[in-house]
Short mmCIF file of C-alpha atoms and ligand atoms in Angstrom, two decimals:
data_model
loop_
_atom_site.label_atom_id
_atom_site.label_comp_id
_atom_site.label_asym_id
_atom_site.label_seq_id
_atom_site.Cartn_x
_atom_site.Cartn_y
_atom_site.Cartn_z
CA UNK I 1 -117.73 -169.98 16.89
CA UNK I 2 -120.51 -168.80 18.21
CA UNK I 3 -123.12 -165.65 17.20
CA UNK I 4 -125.45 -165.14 19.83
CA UNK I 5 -125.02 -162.79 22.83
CA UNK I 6 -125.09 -164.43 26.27
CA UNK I 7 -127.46 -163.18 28.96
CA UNK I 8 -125.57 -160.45 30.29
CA UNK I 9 -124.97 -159.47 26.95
CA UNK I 10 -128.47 -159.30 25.99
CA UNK I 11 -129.90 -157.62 29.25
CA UNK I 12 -126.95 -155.00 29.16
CA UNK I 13 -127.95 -154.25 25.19
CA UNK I 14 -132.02 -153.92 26.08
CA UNK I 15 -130.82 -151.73 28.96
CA UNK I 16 -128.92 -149.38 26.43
CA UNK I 17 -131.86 -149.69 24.10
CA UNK I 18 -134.29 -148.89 26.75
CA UNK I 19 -132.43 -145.72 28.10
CA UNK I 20 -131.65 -144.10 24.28
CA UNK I 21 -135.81 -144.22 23.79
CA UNK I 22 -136.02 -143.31 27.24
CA UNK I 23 -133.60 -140.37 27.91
CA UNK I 24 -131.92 -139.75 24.38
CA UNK I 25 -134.63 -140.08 21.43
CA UNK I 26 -137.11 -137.24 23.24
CA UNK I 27 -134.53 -134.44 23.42
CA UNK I 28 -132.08 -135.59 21.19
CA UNK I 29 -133.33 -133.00 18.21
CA UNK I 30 -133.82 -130.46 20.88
CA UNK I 31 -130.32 -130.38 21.96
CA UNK I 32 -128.49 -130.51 18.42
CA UNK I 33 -130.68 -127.52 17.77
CA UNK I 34 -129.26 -125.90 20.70
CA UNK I 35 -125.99 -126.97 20.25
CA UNK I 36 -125.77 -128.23 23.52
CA UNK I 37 -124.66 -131.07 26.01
CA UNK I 38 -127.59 -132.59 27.56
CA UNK I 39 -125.83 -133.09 31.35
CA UNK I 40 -128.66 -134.84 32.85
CA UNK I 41 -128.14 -137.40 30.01
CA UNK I 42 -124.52 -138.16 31.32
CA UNK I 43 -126.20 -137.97 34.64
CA UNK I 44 -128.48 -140.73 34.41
CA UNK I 45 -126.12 -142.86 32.18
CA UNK I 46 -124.56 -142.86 34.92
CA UNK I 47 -127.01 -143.71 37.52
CA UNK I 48 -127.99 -146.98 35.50
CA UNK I 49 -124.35 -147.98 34.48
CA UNK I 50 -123.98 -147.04 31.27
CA UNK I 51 -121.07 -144.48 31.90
CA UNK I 52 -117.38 -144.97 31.58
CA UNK I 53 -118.49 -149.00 31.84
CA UNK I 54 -114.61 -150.31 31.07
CA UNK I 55 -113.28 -148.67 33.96
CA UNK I 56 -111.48 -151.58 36.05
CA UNK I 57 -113.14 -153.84 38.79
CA UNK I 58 -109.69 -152.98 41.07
CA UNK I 59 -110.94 -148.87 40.17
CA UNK I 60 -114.16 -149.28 41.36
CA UNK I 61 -115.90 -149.71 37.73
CA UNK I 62 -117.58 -152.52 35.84
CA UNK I 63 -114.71 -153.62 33.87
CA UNK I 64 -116.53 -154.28 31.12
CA UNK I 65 -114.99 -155.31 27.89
CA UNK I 66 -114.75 -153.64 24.38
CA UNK I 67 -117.72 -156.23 22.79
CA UNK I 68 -119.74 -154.83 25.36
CA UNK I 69 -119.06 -151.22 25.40
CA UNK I 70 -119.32 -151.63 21.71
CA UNK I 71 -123.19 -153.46 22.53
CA UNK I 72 -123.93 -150.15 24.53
CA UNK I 73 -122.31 -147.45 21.58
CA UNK I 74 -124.80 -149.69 18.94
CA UNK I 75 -127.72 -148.51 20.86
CA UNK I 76 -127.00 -145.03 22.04
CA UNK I 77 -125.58 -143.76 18.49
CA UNK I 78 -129.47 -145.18 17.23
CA UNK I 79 -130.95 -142.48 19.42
CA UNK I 80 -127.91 -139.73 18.96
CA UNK I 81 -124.68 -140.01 17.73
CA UNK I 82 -123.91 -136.62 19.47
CA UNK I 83 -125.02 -137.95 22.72
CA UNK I 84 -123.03 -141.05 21.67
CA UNK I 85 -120.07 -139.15 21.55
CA UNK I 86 -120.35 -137.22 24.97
CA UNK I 87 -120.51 -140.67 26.61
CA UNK I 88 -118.19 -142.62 24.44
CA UNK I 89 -115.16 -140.15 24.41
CA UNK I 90 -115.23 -140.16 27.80
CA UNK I 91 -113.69 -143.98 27.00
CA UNK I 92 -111.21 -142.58 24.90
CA UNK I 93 -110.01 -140.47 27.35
CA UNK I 94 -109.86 -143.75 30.33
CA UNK I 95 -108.53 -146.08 27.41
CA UNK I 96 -105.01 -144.57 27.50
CA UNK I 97 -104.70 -144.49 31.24
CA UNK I 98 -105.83 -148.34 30.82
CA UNK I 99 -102.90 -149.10 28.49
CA UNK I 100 -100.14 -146.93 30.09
CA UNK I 101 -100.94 -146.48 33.39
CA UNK I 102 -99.79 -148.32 36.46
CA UNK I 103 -102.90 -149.62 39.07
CA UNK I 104 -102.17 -146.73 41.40
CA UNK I 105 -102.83 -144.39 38.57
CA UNK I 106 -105.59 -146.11 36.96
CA UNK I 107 -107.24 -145.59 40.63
CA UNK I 108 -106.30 -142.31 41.66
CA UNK I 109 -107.83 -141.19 38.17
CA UNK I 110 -110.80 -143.17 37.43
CA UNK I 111 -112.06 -144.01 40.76
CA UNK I 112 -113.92 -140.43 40.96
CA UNK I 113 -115.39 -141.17 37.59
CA UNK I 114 -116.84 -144.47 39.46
CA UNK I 115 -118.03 -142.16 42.26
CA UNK I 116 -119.77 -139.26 40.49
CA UNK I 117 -120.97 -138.59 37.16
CA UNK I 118 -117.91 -137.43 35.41
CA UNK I 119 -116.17 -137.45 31.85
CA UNK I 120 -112.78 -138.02 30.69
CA UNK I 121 -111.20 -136.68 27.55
CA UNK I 122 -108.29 -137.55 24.94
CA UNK I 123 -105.85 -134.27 23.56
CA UNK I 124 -104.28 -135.47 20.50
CA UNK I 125 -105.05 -133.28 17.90
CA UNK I 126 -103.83 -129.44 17.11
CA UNK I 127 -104.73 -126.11 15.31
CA UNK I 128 -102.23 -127.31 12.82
CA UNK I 129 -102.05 -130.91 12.92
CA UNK I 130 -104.62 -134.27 13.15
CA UNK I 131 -103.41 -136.87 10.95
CA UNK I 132 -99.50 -136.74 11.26
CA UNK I 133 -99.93 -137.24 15.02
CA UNK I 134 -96.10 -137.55 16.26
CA UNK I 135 -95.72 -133.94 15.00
CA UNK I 136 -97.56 -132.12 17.91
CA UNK I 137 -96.46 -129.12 18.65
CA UNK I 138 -97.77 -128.74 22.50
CA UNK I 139 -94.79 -129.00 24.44
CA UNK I 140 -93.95 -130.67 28.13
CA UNK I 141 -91.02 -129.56 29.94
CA UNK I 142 -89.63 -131.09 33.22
CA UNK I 143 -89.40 -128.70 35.94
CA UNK I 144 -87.98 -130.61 39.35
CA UNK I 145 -91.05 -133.39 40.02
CA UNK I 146 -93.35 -131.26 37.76
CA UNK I 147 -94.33 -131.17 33.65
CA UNK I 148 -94.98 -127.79 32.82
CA UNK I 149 -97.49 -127.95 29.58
CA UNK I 150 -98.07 -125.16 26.98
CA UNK I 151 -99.48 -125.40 24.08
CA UNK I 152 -102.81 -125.57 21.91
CA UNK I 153 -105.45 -128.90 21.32
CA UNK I 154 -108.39 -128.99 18.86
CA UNK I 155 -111.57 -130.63 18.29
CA UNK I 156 -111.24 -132.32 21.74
CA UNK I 157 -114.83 -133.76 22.68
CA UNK I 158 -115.48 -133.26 26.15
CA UNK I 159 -112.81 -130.60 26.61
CA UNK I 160 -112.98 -128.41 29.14
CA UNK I 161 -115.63 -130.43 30.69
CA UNK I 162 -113.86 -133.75 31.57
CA UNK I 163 -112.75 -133.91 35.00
CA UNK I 164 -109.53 -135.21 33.77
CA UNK I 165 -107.83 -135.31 30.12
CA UNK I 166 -105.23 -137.18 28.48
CA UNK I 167 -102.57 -134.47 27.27
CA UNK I 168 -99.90 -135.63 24.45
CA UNK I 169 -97.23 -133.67 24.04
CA UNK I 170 -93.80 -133.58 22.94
CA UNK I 171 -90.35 -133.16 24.99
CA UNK I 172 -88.25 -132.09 22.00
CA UNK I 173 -90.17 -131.02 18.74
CA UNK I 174 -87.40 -132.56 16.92
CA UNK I 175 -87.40 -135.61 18.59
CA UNK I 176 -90.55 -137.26 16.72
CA UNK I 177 -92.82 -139.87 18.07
CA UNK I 178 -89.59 -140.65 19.86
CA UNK I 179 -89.93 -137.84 22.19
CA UNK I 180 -93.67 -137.56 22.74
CA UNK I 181 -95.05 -138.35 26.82
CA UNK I 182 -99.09 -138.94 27.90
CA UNK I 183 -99.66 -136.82 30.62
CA UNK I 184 -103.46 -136.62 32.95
CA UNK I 185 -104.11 -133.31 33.40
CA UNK I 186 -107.37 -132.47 35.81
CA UNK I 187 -109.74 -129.90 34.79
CA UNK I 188 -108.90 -127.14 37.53
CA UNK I 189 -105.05 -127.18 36.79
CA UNK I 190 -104.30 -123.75 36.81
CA UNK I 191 -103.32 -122.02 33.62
CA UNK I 192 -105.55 -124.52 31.52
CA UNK I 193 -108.61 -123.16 29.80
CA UNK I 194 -110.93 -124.05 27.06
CA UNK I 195 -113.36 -122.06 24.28
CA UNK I 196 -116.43 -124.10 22.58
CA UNK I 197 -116.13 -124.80 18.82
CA UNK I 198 -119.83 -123.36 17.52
CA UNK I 199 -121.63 -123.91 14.66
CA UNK I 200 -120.85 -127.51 14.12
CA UNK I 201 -122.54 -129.30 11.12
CA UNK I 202 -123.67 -132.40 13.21
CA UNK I 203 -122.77 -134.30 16.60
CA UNK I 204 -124.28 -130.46 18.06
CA UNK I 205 -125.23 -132.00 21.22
CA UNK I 206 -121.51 -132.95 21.88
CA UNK I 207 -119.44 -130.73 23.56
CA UNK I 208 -115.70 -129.98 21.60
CA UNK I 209 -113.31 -127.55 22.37
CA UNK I 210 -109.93 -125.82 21.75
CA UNK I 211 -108.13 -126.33 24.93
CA UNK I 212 -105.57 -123.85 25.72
CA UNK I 213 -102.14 -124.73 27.89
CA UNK I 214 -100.18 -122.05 29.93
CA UNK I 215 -97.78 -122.59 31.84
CA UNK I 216 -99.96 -126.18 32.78
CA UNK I 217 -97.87 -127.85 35.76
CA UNK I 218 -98.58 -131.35 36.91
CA UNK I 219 -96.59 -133.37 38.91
CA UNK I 220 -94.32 -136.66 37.16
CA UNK I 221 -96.75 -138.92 38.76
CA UNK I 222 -99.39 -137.95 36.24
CA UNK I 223 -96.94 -139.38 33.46
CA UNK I 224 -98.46 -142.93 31.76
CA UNK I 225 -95.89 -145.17 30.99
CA UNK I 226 -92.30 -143.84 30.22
CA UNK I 227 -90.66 -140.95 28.65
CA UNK I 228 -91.21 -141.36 24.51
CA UNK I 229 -94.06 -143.55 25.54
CA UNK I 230 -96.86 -140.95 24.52
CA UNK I 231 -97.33 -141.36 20.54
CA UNK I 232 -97.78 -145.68 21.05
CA UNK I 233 -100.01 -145.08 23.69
CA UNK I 234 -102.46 -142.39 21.41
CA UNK I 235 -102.08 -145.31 18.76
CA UNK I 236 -102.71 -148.23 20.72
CA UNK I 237 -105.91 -146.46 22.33
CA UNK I 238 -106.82 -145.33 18.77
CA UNK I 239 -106.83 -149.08 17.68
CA UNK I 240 -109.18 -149.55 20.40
CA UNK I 241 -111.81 -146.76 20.44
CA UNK I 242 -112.19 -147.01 16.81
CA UNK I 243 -114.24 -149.87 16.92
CA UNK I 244 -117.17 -148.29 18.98
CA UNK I 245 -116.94 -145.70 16.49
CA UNK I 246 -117.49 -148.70 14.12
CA UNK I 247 -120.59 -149.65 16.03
CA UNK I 248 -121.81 -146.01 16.78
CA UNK I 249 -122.20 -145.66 12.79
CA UNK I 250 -123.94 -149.24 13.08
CA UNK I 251 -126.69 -147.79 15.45
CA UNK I 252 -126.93 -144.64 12.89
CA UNK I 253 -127.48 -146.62 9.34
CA UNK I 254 -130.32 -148.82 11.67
CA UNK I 255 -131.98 -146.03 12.63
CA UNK I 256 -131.87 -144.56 8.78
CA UNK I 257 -133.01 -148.05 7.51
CA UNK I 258 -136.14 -148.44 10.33
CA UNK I 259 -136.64 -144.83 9.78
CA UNK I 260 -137.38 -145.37 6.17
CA UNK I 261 -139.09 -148.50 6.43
CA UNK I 262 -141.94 -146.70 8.26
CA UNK I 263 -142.00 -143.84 5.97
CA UNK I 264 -142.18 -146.24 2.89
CA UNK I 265 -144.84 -147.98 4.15
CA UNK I 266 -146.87 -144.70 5.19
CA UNK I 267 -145.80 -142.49 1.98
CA UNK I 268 -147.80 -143.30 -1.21
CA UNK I 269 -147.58 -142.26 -4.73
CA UNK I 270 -149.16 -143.06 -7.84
CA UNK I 271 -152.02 -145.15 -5.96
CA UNK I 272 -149.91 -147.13 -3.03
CA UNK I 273 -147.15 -147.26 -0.80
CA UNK I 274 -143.83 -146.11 -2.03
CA UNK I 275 -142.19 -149.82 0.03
CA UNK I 276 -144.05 -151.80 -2.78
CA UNK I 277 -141.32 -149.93 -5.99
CA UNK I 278 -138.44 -152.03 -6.56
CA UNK I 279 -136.75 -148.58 -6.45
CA UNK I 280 -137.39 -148.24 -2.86
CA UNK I 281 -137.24 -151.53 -2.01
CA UNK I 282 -133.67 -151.76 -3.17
CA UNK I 283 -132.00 -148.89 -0.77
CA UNK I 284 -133.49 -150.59 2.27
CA UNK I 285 -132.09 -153.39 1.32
CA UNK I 286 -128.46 -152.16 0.36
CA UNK I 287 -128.98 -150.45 4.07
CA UNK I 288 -129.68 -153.80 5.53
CA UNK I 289 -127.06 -155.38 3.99
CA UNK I 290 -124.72 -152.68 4.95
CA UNK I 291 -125.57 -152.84 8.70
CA UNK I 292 -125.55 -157.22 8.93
CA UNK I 293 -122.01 -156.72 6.98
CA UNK I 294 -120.85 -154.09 9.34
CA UNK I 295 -122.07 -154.98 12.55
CA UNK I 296 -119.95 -158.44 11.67
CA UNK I 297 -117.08 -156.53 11.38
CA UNK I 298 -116.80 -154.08 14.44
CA UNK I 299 -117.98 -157.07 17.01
CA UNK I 300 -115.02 -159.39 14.96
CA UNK I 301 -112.45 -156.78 15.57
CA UNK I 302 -114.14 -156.17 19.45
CA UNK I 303 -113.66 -159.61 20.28
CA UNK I 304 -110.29 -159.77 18.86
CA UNK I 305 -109.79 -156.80 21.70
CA UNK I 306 -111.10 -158.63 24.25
CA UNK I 307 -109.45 -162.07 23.47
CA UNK I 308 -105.47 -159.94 24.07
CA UNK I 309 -105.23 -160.51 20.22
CA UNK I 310 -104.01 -157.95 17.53
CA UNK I 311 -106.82 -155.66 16.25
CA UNK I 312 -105.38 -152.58 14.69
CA UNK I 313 -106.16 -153.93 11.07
CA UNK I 314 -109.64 -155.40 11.91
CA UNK I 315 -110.65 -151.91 13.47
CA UNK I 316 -109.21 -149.61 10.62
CA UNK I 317 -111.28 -152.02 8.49
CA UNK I 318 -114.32 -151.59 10.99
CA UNK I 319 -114.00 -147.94 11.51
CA UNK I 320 -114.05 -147.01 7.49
CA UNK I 321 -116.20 -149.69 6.57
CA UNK I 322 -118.93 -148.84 8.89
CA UNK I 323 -119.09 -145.11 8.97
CA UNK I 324 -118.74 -145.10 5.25
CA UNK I 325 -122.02 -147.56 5.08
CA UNK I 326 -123.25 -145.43 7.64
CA UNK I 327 -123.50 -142.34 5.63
CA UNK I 328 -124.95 -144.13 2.24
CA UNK I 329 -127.78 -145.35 4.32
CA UNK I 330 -128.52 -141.64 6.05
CA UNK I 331 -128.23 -140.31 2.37
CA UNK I 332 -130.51 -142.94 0.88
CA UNK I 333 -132.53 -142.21 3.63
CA UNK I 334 -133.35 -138.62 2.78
CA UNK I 335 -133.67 -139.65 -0.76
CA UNK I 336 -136.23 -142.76 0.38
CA UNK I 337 -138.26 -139.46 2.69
CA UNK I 338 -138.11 -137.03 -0.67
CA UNK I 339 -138.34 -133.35 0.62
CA UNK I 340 -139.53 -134.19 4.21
CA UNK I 341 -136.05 -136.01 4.55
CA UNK I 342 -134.40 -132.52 3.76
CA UNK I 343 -136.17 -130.85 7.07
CA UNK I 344 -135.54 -131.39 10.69
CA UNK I 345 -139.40 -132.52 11.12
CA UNK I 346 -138.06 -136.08 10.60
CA UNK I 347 -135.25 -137.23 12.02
CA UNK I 348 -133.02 -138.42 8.81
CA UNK I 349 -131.10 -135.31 8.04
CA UNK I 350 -129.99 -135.20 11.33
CA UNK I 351 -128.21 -138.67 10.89
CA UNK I 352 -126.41 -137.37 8.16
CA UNK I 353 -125.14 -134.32 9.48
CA UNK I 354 -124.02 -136.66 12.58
CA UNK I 355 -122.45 -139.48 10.87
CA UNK I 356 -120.12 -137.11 8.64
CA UNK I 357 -117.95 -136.59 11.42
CA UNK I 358 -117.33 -140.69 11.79
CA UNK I 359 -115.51 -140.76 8.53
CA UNK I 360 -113.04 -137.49 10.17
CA UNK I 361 -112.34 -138.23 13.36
CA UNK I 362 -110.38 -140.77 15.54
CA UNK I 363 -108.40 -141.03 12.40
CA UNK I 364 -109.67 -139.97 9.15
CA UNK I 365 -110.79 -142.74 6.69
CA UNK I 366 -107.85 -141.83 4.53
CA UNK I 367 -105.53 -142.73 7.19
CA UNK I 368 -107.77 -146.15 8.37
CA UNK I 369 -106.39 -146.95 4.89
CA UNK I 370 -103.02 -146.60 5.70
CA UNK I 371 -103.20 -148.77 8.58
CA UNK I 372 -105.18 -150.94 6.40
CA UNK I 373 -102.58 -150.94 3.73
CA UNK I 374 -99.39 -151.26 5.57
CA UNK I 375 -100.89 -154.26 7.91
CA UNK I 376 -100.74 -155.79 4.02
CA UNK I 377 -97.40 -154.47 3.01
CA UNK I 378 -94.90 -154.86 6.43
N1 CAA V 401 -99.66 -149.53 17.98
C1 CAA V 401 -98.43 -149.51 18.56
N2 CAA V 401 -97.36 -148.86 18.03
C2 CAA V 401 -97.57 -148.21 16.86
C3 CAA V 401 -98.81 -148.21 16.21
C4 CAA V 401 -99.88 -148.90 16.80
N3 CAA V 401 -101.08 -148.94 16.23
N4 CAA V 401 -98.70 -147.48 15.07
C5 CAA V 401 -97.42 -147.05 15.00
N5 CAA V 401 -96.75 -147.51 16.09
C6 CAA V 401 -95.33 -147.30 16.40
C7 CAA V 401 -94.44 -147.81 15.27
O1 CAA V 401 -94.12 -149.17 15.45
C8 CAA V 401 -93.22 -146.91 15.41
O2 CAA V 401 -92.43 -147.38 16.48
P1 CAA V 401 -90.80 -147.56 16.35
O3 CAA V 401 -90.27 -146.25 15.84
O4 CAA V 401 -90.38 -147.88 17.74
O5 CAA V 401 -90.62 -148.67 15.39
C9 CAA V 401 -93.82 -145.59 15.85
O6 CAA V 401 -95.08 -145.90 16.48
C10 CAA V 401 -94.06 -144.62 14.73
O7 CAA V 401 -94.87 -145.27 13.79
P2 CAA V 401 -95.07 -144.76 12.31
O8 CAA V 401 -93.72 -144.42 11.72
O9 CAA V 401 -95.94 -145.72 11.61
O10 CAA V 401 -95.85 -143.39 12.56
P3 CAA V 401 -96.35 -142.30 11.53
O11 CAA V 401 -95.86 -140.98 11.96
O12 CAA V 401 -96.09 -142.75 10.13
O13 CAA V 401 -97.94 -142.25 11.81
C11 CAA V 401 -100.26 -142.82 11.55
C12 CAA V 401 -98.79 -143.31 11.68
C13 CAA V 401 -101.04 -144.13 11.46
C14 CAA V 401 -100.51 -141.99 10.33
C15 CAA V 401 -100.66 -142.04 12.85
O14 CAA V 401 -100.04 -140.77 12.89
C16 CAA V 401 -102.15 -141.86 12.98
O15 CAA V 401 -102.87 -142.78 13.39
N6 CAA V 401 -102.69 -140.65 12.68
C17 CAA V 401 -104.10 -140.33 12.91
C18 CAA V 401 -104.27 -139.73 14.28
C19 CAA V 401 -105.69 -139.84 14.76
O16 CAA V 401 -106.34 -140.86 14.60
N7 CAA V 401 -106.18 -138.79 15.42
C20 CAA V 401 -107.49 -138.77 15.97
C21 CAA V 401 -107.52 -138.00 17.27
S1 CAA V 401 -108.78 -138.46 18.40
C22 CAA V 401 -110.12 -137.58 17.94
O17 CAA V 401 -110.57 -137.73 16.86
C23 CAA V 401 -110.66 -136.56 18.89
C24 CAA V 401 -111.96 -136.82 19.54
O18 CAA V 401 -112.24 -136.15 20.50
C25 CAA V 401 -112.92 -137.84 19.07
#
């Protein structure tokens, strides 16, 4: 057993840190006001290394591991968890093609993400359904050596955008998880479009769409794994990508707790600094102890990823745990800056409005807690 981060480990986190007060903290209020994706951000996360890092050595990538993408996710979410999101699902959309695909598809797709800046994207969700997954509605029928794709995907982050996305969809709606295939579809395949979701409470600098399928063809070489395959390979990537989630809402409380800490110490009433009330002084230290607990807990069930070992509990745990801590420390935050936490002058209420969205998606907390709960009941 042993706690402290090797050299690598340590030069690749000061790298993160140095680019999110670099490129990320300067613009990041900017952007979420504008409710737009900062390209030159992916742009130069990509010049430095910090894009798409777990793509394979034999692709052309780093092949970095999930402790270390999870190092990298700590440090960007700190500056933006919107920006954090751009980057990250570009993961979850190379994770599946990681677990299902063969090594000529895992370089045929992700290659070009090694050669240019570029995103990737995962297409789980629907208009009409998120948390009962296997009953998609989008549909994939075989044509000769073609799938032909129509159908409807929402709150995809990245969509549209991604040079290539990760498309589940079913063969046979009655067929259940059973009958579900993972297909890549790239972003000029004719008949596929996209429209922006606006007006987002938080995560504004992060681009997510409603992606529209007609009449999508690709050819059967774009299928990961086999046919039926689809639904375990969404869940096994979801056990995965969670975790960074996990650490993303880390990087968020952090920020909330050092936030407050200088405001505390600035702020005084009734004749000194608000830090020296016991009122005070408690919520930064429930924050602190929320972040110690939490970041214990996402780099356990990381390493458990990288180790080959089951994680699927440890990350359901992580994932609720952490963005549930997360948001108690933004709140208390804005409580610790009274009514200047309530404005956009300081950056607090932006962390709540951004951390909200890490107890919805990649699996709501509700259903971590039934992976939770039937890892304790099988
Ligand atoms: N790994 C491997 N296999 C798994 C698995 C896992 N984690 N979980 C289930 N399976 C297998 C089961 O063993 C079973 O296989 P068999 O039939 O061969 O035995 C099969 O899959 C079906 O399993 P269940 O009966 O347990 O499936 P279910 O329908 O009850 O659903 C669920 C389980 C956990 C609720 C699942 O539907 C789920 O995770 N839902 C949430 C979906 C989600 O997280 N969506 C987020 C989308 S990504 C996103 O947020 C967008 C973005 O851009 C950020």
């Amino acid at each position: 057993m042993d706690f402290t981060l090797n050299d690598e480990q340590r030069q690749l986190q000061q790298l993160a840190r140095d680019f999110t007060r670099k490129e990320i903290i300067p613009i990041a209020s900017e952007y979420d006001q504008k409710e737009e994706l900062p390209w030159q951000v992916v742009e130069k996360a990509f010049e430095v290394g910090l894009l798409n890092p777990s793509i394979p050595e034999h692709a052309g990538g780093l092949g970095l591991g999930m402790f270390d993408e999870c190092l990298i996710g700590e440090e960007i979410a700190y500056g933006c968890m919107g920006i954090y999101t751009v980057l990250m699902a570009s993961e979850l959309g190379i994770a599946p093609i990681l677990i299902g695909g063969t090594e000529e598809q895992q370089k045929r797709f992700l290659t070009p993400l090694t050669e240019k800046a570029g995103l990737a994207a995962f297409a789980l969700s629907e208009p009409n359904n998120g948390s009962d997954a296997a009953a998609m509605g989008t549909t994939a029928v075989l044509d000769g050596d073609e799938w032909v794709i129509n159908g409807t995907k929402m709150w995809i982050s990245n969509g549209g955008l991604a040079e290539i996305t990760v498309v589940f969809a079913t063969t046979d709606k009655q067929g259940g998880h059973k009958a579900t295939v993972a297909l890549v579809v790239p972003k000029d395949a004719p008949g596929f479009s996209y429209n922006k979701i606006k007006h987002k409470l938080g995560q504004r600098a992060s681009l997510t769409s409603e992606l529209v399928f007609e009449n999508v063809r690709v050819p059967k070489e774009n299928q990961l794994g086999g046919l039926g395959d689809g639904f375990k390979i969404a869940m096994k990537t979801l056990d995965k990508t969670r975790i960074p989630v996990a650490a993303g809402s880390v990087g968020i409380a952090r920020r909330a707790m050092e936030e407050s800490v200088k405001y505390a110490k600035d702020r005084e009433a009734f004749g000194k600094p608000i830090a020296q009330f016991q009122a005070i002084q408690f919520k930064l230290a429930e924050m602190a102890i929320g972040i110690e607990t939490g970041r214990l807990m996402y780099q356990k069930a990381a390493w458990l990823v990288d180790q080959g070992q089951p994680h699927g509990f440890e990350s359901a745990i992580a994932k609720a745990y952490c963005s549930e801590m997360a948001f108690s420390a933004a709140n208390e935050g804005i409580q610790i800056h009274g009514g200047y936490g309530y404005v956009a002058e300081y950056p607090v209420e932006k962390l709540l409005r951004d951390v909200k969205l890490n107890m919805i998606y990649e699996g709501t907390n509700e259903i971590q807690r039934v992976v939770i709960s039937r890892n304790l009941l099988k």
